[in-house]
Amino acid sequence: MTQTSVRPTPAPPGPAAGTAAPHLGGLGLFTVLLGAALPLIDFFIVNVALPSIEHDLAAGPALLELVVGGYGVAYAVLLVLGGRVGDTFGRRRLFLVGMAAFGVTSLACGLAPNAWTLVAARVAQGAASALMLPQVLATIQATTEGPRRARAMSLYGATAGLSMVAGQILGGVLVAADLAGTGWRAVFLVNVPVVLLGLVLAVRSVPDTRAGRPAAVDVPGTLLLALSLVSLLLPLTEGRAAGWPLWTWVSLGVFPVAAAAFYLTERRADRRGRTPLVPPSLLRLESLRRGLVLLLPFSVGFSGFMFVLAVAFQQGLGMGPVTAGLALVPMALSFFAASLAGPRLVGRFGTRVVTAGGIIQAVGIGLLLAALWYGWPHVGLAALAPGVALAGLGQGLQLPVLMRLMLSDVPADRAGVGSGVMITAQQSSLALGVATLGSLFLALAPTAGLRAAVCTTLLVQLGLIALTALLSLRLPRMR
């Protein structure tokens, strides 16, 4: 693969004489992947619980948007900082702290007595996720190499995609089961025993790694990145429900100014030999730069698609939460199968696997679109299954390969920063997908009807898939 030069980075010091290099075993890999699954599941699990939350806590549309958006914004804003802190203080330590905080904040969400308490707990839960998740990829990068790294990255991609789908499936099952009368609270309380198990396993099986030369926290860069993401994501998330008041437009106007200031600040720090939060020299890596450009439309389309289906299946097709979850099972199975086959296919066909995945995904969305348009409102699981399965198959051929590609040339000493940059781009795009495609769907539904709204949204997603497939032709070859 062609590698673009970046500013030289001192290699991390090797292990002391007689000391083995950190090694991530099978149990350790399972543990960090468990930590990767929890934040992504919780981004989507709440979708099917929103009607119950609205009823129990008397929460209006704006507060419900904050339950979803508050988590996503806090998560996206702090991810890069979480990667930097892990590089400095040790990735296992931050993984343990983040997982413990995720368990505590999940408990707070499940016990929230009112809507505002739930919003505050969700923001804190997003911050905990941002401490935990960057350590996963950074640990994999620092403790594996060659075929083992390719397999680990493939499993990470499979975990990420499955978590997004499984979140809505699991949410529907838990809400319908109403365990011990907990109702929607179970979608948060279920995290607590999982976190306890994860903490025990992490202490026993996850090796500790850190950057060879820890860098100080980039305070100006952190604040400007936070301002950039908040000024974009918060108004897009809250604007529709709040009626687009003046503050939303002011905030959107702040975004380009804050983003430009962030870039200039980081470039100046990089040129002066400091270590900025997001080194522009890192973005000169062709694999990372082109992968990020492709990840944006993919993630926007994915999250918007999942949100719209959650609403359309329940409100338009009259499905219960469990049936709506079962409708996504073919997607989860095909995604997982494609993810596992990815390394072998990439070894034979290179990054053209991503292009093929985009084409297959487009065919699946087209079949789903036809089933919904011609069968509405009496569309059963059998009619939905072919389109949903092909969409999942195509997504599974894209996401794991992209993640492996983007981090393939990142120096080991910058693994935490590289992971944070990639996950921040993904998370911000997921939030943008819900805010943009979700808002389009909800805006069309009252006037055009649910069928027209969901089909229009799927057509927009087809456009995003076409863009992704075209961009994939410019990816560096990887075999």
PDB file of N, CA and C in Angstrom, residues 7 14 107 111 127 159 168 172 186 205 207 220 265 272 305 363 371 373 402 449 452:
ATOM      1  N   ARG A   7       5.126  13.675   9.697  1.00  0.00           N
ATOM      2  CA  ARG A   7       6.178  14.171  10.576  1.00  0.00           C
ATOM      3  C   ARG A   7       6.752  13.022  11.383  1.00  0.00           C
ATOM      4  N   GLY A  14      11.216  -0.011  23.293  1.00  0.00           N
ATOM      5  CA  GLY A  14      10.952  -1.438  23.279  1.00  0.00           C
ATOM      6  C   GLY A  14      10.899  -1.983  24.673  1.00  0.00           C
ATOM      7  N   LEU A 107     -26.522   2.909  35.655  1.00  0.00           N
ATOM      8  CA  LEU A 107     -27.386   2.742  36.824  1.00  0.00           C
ATOM      9  C   LEU A 107     -28.162   4.029  37.092  1.00  0.00           C
ATOM     10  N   LEU A 111     -32.298   4.527  37.062  1.00  0.00           N
ATOM     11  CA  LEU A 111     -33.010   4.949  38.267  1.00  0.00           C
ATOM     12  C   LEU A 111     -33.502   6.389  38.187  1.00  0.00           C
ATOM     13  N   ALA A 127     -19.900  10.680  28.164  1.00  0.00           N
ATOM     14  CA  ALA A 127     -18.532  11.030  28.540  1.00  0.00           C
ATOM     15  C   ALA A 127     -17.753   9.784  28.973  1.00  0.00           C
ATOM     16  N   THR A 159     -18.080  -6.269  15.437  1.00  0.00           N
ATOM     17  CA  THR A 159     -18.684  -5.869  16.715  1.00  0.00           C
ATOM     18  C   THR A 159     -19.367  -4.516  16.600  1.00  0.00           C
ATOM     19  N   GLN A 168     -31.033  -1.996  18.784  1.00  0.00           N
ATOM     20  CA  GLN A 168     -32.484  -1.859  18.600  1.00  0.00           C
ATOM     21  C   GLN A 168     -33.208  -3.181  18.826  1.00  0.00           C
ATOM     22  N   GLY A 172     -35.909  -3.542  21.970  1.00  0.00           N
ATOM     23  CA  GLY A 172     -37.286  -3.998  21.793  1.00  0.00           C
ATOM     24  C   GLY A 172     -37.632  -5.161  22.704  1.00  0.00           C
ATOM     25  N   ALA A 186     -34.939  -1.096  32.004  1.00  0.00           N
ATOM     26  CA  ALA A 186     -34.105  -2.286  31.813  1.00  0.00           C
ATOM     27  C   ALA A 186     -33.059  -2.081  30.727  1.00  0.00           C
ATOM     28  N   SER A 205      -6.969  -9.897  31.891  1.00  0.00           N
ATOM     29  CA  SER A 205      -6.580 -10.289  30.540  1.00  0.00           C
ATOM     30  C   SER A 205      -6.120  -9.175  29.612  1.00  0.00           C
ATOM     31  N   PRO A 207      -3.592  -6.312  28.553  1.00  0.00           N
ATOM     32  CA  PRO A 207      -2.269  -5.764  28.877  1.00  0.00           C
ATOM     33  C   PRO A 207      -2.300  -4.243  28.891  1.00  0.00           C
ATOM     34  N   PRO A 220      -6.132  24.254  24.272  1.00  0.00           N
ATOM     35  CA  PRO A 220      -6.836  25.050  23.242  1.00  0.00           C
ATOM     36  C   PRO A 220      -7.494  24.164  22.182  1.00  0.00           C
ATOM     37  N   THR A 265      -5.177  26.364  14.831  1.00  0.00           N
ATOM     38  CA  THR A 265      -4.485  26.157  16.108  1.00  0.00           C
ATOM     39  C   THR A 265      -3.690  24.859  16.105  1.00  0.00           C
ATOM     40  N   ARG A 272       5.225  23.890  15.350  1.00  0.00           N
ATOM     41  CA  ARG A 272       6.152  24.296  16.411  1.00  0.00           C
ATOM     42  C   ARG A 272       6.715  23.111  17.181  1.00  0.00           C
ATOM     43  N   PHE A 305     -30.772   5.483   8.573  1.00  0.00           N
ATOM     44  CA  PHE A 305     -31.519   4.292   8.168  1.00  0.00           C
ATOM     45  C   PHE A 305     -32.071   3.554   9.386  1.00  0.00           C
ATOM     46  N   VAL A 363     -28.430  -2.482  -3.708  1.00  0.00           N
ATOM     47  CA  VAL A 363     -29.448  -3.437  -4.165  1.00  0.00           C
ATOM     48  C   VAL A 363     -30.399  -3.775  -3.019  1.00  0.00           C
ATOM     49  N   ALA A 371     -40.411  -3.080  -1.462  1.00  0.00           N
ATOM     50  CA  ALA A 371     -41.316  -3.808  -0.566  1.00  0.00           C
ATOM     51  C   ALA A 371     -42.183  -2.850   0.241  1.00  0.00           C
ATOM     52  N   TRP A 373     -42.919   0.381  -0.530  1.00  0.00           N
ATOM     53  CA  TRP A 373     -43.778   1.213  -1.373  1.00  0.00           C
ATOM     54  C   TRP A 373     -45.000   0.431  -1.866  1.00  0.00           C
ATOM     55  N   LEU A 402     -12.891  -0.655   6.071  1.00  0.00           N
ATOM     56  CA  LEU A 402     -12.557   0.762   6.219  1.00  0.00           C
ATOM     57  C   LEU A 402     -11.781   1.017   7.505  1.00  0.00           C
ATOM     58  N   GLY A 449     -47.320  11.615   4.701  1.00  0.00           N
ATOM     59  CA  GLY A 449     -47.629  10.269   5.170  1.00  0.00           C
ATOM     60  C   GLY A 449     -46.352   9.478   5.426  1.00  0.00           C
ATOM     61  N   ALA A 452     -44.581   7.676   2.222  1.00  0.00           N
ATOM     62  CA  ALA A 452     -43.790   8.591   1.390  1.00  0.00           C
ATOM     63  C   ALA A 452     -42.557   9.088   2.135  1.00  0.00           C
TER      64      ALA A 452
END
